[in-house]
Coordinates of C-alpha atoms in Angstrom, one line a residue:
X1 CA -108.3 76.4 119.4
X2 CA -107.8 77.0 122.7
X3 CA -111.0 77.2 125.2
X4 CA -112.5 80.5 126.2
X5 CA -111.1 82.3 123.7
X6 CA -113.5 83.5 120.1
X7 CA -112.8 83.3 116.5
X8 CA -109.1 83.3 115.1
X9 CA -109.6 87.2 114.4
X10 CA -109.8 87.6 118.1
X11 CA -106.3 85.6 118.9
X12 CA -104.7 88.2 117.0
X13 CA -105.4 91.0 119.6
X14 CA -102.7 93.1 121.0
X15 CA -102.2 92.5 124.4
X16 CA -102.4 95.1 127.3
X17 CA -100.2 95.2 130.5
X18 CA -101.6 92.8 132.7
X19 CA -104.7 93.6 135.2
X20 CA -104.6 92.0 138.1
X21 CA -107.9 92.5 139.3
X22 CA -109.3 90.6 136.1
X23 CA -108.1 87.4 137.4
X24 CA -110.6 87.7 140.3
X25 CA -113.6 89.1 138.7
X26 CA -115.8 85.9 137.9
X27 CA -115.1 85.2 142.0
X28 CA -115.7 88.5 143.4
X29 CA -117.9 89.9 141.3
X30 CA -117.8 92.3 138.2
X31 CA -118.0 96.3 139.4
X32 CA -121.2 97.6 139.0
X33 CA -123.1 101.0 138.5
X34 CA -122.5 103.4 141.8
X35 CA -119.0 102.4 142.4
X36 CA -117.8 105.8 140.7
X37 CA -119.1 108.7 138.6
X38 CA -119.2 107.0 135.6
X39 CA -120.1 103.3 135.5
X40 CA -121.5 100.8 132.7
X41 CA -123.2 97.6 132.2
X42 CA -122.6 95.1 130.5
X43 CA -125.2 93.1 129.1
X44 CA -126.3 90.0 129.0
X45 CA -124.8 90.1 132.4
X46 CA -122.6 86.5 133.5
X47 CA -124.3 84.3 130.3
X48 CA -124.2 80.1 130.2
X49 CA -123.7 79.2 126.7
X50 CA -122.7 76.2 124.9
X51 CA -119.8 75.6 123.1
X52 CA -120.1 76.9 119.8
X53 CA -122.4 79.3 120.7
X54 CA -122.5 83.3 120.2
X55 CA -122.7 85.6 122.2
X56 CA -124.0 89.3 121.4
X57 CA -123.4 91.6 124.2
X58 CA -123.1 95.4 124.9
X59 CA -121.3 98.2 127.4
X60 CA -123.5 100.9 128.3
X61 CA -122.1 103.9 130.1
X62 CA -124.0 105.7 132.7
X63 CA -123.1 109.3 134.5
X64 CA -125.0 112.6 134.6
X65 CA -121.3 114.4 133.9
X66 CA -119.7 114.1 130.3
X67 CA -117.4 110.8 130.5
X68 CA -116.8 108.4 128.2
X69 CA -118.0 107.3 125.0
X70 CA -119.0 104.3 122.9
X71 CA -116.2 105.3 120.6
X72 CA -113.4 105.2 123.5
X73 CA -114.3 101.5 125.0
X74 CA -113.3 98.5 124.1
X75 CA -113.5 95.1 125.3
X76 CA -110.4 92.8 127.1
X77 CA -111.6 88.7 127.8
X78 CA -109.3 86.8 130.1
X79 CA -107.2 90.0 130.2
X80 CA -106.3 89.9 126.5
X81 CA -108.0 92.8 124.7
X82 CA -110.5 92.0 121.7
X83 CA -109.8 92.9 118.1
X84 CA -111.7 96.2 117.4
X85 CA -113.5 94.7 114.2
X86 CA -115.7 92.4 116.8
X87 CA -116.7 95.4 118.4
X88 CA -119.1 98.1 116.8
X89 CA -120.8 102.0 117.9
X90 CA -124.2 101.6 118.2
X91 CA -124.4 105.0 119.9
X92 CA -122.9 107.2 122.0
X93 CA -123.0 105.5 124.7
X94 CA -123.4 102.0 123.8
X95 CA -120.5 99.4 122.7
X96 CA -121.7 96.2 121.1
X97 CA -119.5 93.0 120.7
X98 CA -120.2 89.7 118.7
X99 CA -118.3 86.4 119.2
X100 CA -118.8 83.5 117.4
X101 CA -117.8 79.7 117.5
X102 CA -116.8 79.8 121.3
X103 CA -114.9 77.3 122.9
X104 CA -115.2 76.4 126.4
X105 CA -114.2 78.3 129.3
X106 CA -110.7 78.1 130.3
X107 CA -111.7 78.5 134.1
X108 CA -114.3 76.5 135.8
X109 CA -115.4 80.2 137.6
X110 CA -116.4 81.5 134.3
X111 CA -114.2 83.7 131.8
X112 CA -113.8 87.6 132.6
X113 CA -115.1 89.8 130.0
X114 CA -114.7 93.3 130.7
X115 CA -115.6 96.3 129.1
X116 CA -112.6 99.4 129.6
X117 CA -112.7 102.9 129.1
X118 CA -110.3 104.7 126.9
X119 CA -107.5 105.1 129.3
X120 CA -107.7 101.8 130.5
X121 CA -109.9 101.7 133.4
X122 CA -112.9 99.1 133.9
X123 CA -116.1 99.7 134.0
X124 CA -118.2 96.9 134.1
X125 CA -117.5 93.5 133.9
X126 CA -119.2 90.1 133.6
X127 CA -118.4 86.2 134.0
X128 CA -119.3 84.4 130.7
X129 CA -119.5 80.7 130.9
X130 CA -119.1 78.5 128.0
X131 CA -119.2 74.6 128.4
X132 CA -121.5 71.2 128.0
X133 CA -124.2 69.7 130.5
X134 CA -122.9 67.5 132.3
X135 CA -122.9 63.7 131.0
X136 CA -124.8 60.7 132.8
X137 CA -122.2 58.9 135.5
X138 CA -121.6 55.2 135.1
X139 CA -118.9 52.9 136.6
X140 CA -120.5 52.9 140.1
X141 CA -118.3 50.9 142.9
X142 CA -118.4 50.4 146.1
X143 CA -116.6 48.8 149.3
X144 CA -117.0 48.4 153.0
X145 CA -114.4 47.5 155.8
X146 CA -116.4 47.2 158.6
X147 CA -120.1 46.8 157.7
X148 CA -121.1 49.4 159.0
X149 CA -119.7 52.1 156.0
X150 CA -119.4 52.7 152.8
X151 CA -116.8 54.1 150.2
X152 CA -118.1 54.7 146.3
X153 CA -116.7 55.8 143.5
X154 CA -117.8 56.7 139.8
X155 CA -116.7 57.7 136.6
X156 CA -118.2 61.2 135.7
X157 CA -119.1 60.7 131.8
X158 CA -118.0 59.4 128.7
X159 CA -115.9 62.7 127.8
X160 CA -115.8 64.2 131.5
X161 CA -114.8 67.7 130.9
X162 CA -117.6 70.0 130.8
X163 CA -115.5 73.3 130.9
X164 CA -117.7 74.3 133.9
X165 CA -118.0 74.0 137.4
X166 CA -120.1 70.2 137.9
X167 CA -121.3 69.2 141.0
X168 CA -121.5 65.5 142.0
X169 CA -123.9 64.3 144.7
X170 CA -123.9 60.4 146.0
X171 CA -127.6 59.4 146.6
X172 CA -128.8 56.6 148.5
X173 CA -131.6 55.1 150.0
X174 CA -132.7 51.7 152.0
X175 CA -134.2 49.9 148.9
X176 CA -138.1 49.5 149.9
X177 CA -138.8 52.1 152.3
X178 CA -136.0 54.4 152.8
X179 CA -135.7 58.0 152.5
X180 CA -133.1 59.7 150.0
X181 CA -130.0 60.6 152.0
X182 CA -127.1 62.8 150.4
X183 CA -123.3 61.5 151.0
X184 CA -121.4 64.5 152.7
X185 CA -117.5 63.4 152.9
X186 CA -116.6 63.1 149.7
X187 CA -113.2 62.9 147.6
X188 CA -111.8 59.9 150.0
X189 CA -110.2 58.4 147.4
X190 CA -110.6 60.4 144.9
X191 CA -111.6 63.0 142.9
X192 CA -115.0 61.2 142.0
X193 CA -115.8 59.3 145.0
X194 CA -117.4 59.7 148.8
X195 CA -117.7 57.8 152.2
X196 CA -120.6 57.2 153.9
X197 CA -119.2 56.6 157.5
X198 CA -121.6 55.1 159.9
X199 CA -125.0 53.9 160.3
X200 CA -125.6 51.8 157.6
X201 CA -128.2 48.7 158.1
X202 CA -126.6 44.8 157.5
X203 CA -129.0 42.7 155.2
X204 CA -131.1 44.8 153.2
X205 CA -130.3 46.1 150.0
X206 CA -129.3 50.1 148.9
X207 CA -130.1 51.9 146.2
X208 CA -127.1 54.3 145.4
X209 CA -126.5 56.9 142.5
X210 CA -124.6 59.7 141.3
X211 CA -126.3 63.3 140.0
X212 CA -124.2 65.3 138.1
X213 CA -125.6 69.1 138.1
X214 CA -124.0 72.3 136.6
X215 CA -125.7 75.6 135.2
X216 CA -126.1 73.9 131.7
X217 CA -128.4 71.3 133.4
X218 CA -128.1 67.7 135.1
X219 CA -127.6 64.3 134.5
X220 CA -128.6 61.2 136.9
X221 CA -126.7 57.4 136.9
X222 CA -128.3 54.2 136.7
X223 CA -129.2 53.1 140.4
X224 CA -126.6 50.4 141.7
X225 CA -128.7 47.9 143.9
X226 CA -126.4 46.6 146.5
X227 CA -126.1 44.5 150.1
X228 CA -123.3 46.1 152.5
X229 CA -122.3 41.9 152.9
X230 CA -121.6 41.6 149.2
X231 CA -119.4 44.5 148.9
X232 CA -117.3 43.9 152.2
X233 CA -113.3 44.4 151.6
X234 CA -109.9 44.4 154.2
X235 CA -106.9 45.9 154.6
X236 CA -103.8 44.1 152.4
X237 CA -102.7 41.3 154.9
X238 CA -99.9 42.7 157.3
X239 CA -96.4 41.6 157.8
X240 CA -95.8 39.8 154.4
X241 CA -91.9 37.8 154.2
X242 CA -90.5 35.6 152.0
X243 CA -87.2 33.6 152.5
X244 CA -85.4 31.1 151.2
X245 CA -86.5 27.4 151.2
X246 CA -83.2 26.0 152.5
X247 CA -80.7 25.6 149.9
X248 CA -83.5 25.1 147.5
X249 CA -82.4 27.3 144.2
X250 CA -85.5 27.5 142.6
X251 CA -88.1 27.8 145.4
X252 CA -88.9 30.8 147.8
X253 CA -91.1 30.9 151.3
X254 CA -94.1 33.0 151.7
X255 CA -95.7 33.6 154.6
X256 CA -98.3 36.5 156.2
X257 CA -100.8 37.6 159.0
X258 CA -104.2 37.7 158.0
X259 CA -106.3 41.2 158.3
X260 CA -107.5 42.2 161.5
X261 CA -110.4 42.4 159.9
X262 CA -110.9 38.7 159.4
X263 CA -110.9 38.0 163.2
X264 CA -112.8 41.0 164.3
X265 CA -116.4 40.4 161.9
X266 CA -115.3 36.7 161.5
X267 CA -114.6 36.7 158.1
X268 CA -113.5 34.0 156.1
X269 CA -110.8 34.7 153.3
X270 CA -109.1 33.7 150.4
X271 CA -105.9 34.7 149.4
X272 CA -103.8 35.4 145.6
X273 CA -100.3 35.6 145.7
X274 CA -98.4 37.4 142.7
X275 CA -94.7 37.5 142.1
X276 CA -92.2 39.2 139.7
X277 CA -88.1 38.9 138.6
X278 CA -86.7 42.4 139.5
X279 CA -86.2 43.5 136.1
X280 CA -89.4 42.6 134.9
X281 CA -92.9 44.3 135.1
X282 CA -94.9 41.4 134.1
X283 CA -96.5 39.1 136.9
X284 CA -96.9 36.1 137.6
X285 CA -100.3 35.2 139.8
X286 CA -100.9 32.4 142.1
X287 CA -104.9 31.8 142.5
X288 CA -105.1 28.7 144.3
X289 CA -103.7 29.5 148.0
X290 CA -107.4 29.8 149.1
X291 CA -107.4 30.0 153.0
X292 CA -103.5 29.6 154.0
X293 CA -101.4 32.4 155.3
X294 CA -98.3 30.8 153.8
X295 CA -96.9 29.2 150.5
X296 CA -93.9 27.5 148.2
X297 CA -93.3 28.7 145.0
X298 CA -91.1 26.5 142.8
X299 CA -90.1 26.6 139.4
X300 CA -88.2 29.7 139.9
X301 CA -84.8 30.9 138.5
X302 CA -81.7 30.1 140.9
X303 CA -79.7 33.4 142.0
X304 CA -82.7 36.0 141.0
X305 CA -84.4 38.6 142.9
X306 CA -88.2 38.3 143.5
X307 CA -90.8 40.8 143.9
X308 CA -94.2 39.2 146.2
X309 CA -97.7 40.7 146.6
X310 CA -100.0 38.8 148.5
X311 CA -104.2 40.4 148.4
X312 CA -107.4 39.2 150.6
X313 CA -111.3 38.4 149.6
X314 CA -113.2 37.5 152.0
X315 CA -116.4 35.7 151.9
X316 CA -118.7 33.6 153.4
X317 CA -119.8 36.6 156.1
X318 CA -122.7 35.7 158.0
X319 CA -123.7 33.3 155.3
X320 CA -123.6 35.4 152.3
X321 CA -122.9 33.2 149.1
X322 CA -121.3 35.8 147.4
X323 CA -117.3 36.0 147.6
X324 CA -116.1 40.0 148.5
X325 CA -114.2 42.4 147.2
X326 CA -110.2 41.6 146.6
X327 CA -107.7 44.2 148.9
X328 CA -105.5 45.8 147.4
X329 CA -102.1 44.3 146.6
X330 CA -99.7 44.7 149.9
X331 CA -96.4 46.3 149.9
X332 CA -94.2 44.8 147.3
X333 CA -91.5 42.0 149.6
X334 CA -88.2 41.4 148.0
X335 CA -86.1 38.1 148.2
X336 CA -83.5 36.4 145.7
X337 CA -83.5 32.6 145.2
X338 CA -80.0 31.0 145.6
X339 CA -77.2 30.7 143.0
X340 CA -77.2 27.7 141.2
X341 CA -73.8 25.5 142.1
X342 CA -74.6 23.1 139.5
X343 CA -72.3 23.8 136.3
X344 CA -74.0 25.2 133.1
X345 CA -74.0 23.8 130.1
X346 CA -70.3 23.6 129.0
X347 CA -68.8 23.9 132.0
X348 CA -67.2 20.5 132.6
X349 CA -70.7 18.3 132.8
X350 CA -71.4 15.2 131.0
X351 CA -75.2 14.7 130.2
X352 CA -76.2 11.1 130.9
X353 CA -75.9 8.6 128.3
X354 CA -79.0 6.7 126.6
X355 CA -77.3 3.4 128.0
X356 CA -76.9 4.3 131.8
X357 CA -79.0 3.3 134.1
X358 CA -80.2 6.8 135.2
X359 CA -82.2 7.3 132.0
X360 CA -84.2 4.4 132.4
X361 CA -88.1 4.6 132.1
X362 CA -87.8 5.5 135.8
X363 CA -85.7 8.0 136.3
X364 CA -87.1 10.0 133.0
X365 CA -91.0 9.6 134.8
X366 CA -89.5 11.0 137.6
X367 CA -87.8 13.9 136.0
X368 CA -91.1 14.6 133.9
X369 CA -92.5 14.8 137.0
X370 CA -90.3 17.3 139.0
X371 CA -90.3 19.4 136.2
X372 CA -93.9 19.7 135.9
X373 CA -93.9 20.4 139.6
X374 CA -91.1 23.1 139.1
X375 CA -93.3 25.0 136.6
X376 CA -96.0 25.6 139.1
X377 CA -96.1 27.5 141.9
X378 CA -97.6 25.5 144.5
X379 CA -99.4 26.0 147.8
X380 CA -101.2 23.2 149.2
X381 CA -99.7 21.3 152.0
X382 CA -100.1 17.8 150.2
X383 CA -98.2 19.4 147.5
X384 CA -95.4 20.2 150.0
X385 CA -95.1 16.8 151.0
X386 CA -95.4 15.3 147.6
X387 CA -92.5 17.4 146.3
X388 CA -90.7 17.1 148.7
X389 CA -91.0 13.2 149.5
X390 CA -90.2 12.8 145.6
X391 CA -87.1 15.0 146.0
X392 CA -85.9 13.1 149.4
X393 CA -86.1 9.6 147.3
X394 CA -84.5 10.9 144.5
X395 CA -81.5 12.1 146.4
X396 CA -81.3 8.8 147.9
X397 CA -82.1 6.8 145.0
X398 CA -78.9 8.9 143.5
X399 CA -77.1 7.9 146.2
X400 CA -77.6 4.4 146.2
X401 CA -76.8 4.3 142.9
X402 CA -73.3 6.0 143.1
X403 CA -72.6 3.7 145.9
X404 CA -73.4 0.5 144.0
X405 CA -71.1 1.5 141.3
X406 CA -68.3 2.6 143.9
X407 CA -68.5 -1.1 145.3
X408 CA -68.2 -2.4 141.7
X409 CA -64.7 -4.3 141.3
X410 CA -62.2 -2.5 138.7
X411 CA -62.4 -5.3 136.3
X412 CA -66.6 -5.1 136.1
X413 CA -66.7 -1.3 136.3
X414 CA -64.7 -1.0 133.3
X415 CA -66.7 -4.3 131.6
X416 CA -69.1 -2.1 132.1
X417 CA -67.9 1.0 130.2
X418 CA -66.8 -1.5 127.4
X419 CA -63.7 -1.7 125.9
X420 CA -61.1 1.4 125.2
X421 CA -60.5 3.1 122.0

């Protein structure tokens, strides 16, 4: 069912011509007596109930000249007028109504429930709020960029919706002998979160928590103990690029500036690289770049394009033992690896045979090698080397060998290949 509306036997009202001046009655106010000859009231006037509560109330007109009667109202909620078998005489001048079983507001400002006179015309009105108390917050985070602020955000309840207006207040205090102070700029980065901007004191801890008020009653986090050097966090790192390692099919560049952060509060960082294939959503992370600004990753497939992220943590700030809080990703880089110009399978290559020399106990410890190497992404400068100084002597072991058997007389080369068939 709906929320703000009662029982089933009320969706089957007949509905009026739109009032416009409903919509603003739970913001402006509901008329009152003195605003004409005849007025009513409406009592209980602007109720909090819960959901799946009821609600008895009652119109009662007031004017020294004959006017209207109990017998001409009737009753409109949200603008949709009420079935006249939940409304009942209980004299000439009083109109009761009884809901049942109702659901929770469908406007944050209360629902309008208005009490009309025969042709139409309203004479009182009230705001009737149906909803929950709000729920204890939990999920508490926060972040700093500068050590000197502080960004939080929290999640406001297990359900969340409580069908009425809920106020959120960040608390915090200096953890011993601080006073309560009240965060004031709040949805930053979100609907539940707020920045403290300024003035906040480097190594001692805060208490911070959320309370969650609205008119059915409050609710209060647990308190999240934190030090402003614990929590600190940067920018994504600027100016990422990847290119192409040479002719390298399988590998790609990465390179990128550090935050400014980093050199402003001397911060030390560590870095995570993560990389997808353009068609893909799946990806791939790196962990171990730890301080570098740049990186090789291999084992990729030749003539793709590649999605890179590269994020931040720092740590070690003035001493603190504790590693930060990762960035967020950066901007998504783009870069494709070159196209193979080795033929594929059935294109014209022969694999080696088991009796030539290249699958010797050498060359296949070599190949187990690179491929393990391939399969990694790699990011260490001794790696570089070592990959690279394997692939150097393998190219010129290769070549050496062709040369050998280019030198080999006719008569031994095909000795060697053993007689025709």
């Amino acid at each position: 069912m709906p929320a703000g509306r009662p029982g089933p036997a009320a969706q089957s009202a007949r509905r009026p011509p739109p009032l416009l001046p409903l919509l603003l009655l739970c913001v402006l106010g509901a008329p009152r007596p003195g605003s004409g000859a005849h007025t009513a009231v409406i009592s209980p006037q602007d109720p909090t109930l819960l959901i799946g509560s009821s609600l008895q109330a009652t119109c009662s007109v007031h004017g020294d000249q004959p006017g209207p009667t109990a017998e001409g109202l009737y009753w409109t909620l949200n603008g949709r007028r009420l079935p006249p078998e939940l409304s009942r005489v209980l004299n000439t001048s009083t109109l009761a109504l009884a809901l049942a079983n109702l659901n929770g507001s469908r406007q944050q400002s209360g629902d309008n429930l208005v009490c009309h006179a025969r042709d139409g015309s309203i004479l009182a009105g009230s705001c009737l709020y149906v909803g929950l108390p709000p729920e204890k917050p939990f999920n508490i985070s926060c972040w700093s960029k500068n050590m000197k602020d502080l960004t939080c955000r929290w999640t406001p309840g297990a359900h969340g919706e409580t069908f009425l207006h809920t106020n959120y207040s960040l608390k915090y205090k200096l953890r011993w002998y601080g006073q309560d102070n009240t965060c004031e700029e709040y949805h930053t980065v979100g609907p539940h979160s707020c920045h403290i901007p300024k003035d906040l004191a480097l190594f001692t801890p805060y208490e911070i928590w959320v309370e969650a008020t609205n008119r059915l009653g409050s609710a209060r986090s647990d308190v999240l103990t934190l030090d402003i050097l614990d929590v600190v966090t940067t920018d994504p790192p600027p100016d990422v690029h990847v290119s192409r390692v040479g002719g390298l099919e399988d590998q790609l560049s990465v390179r990128w500036v550090s935050p400014p952060a980093l050199k402003d509060f001397l911060f030390q960082a560590k870095y995570q690289i993560r990389y997808r294939v353009e068609d893909s959503v799946d990806w791939k992370v790196v962990d171990d770049v730890s301080n570098q600004t740049s990186c090789r990753l291999a084992g990729l497939k030749p003539g793709t394009v590649y999605f890179v992220q590269v994020r931040c943590n720092p740590f070690g700030i003035y001493g603190s033992k504790k590693a930060g809080i990762w960035s967020e990703w950066s901007h998504p880089t783009a870069a494709s690896t070159p196209r193979s110009e080795r033929p594929g399978p059935g294109g014209g290559a022969c694999e080696p045979r088991g009796g030539e020399p290249s699958s010797g106990p050498v060359r296949r410890e070599l190949k187990q090698f690179l491929g393990w190497l391939k399969k990694h992404a790699y990011c260490s400068n001794l790696s570089f080397r070592l990959y690279d100084q394997w692939r150097a002597w393998m190219q010129k072991s290769h070549k050496t060998r062709n040369q050998d058997e280019g030198i080999l007389p006719s008569g031994r080369r095909g000795a060697a290949r053993g007689p025709a068939r």
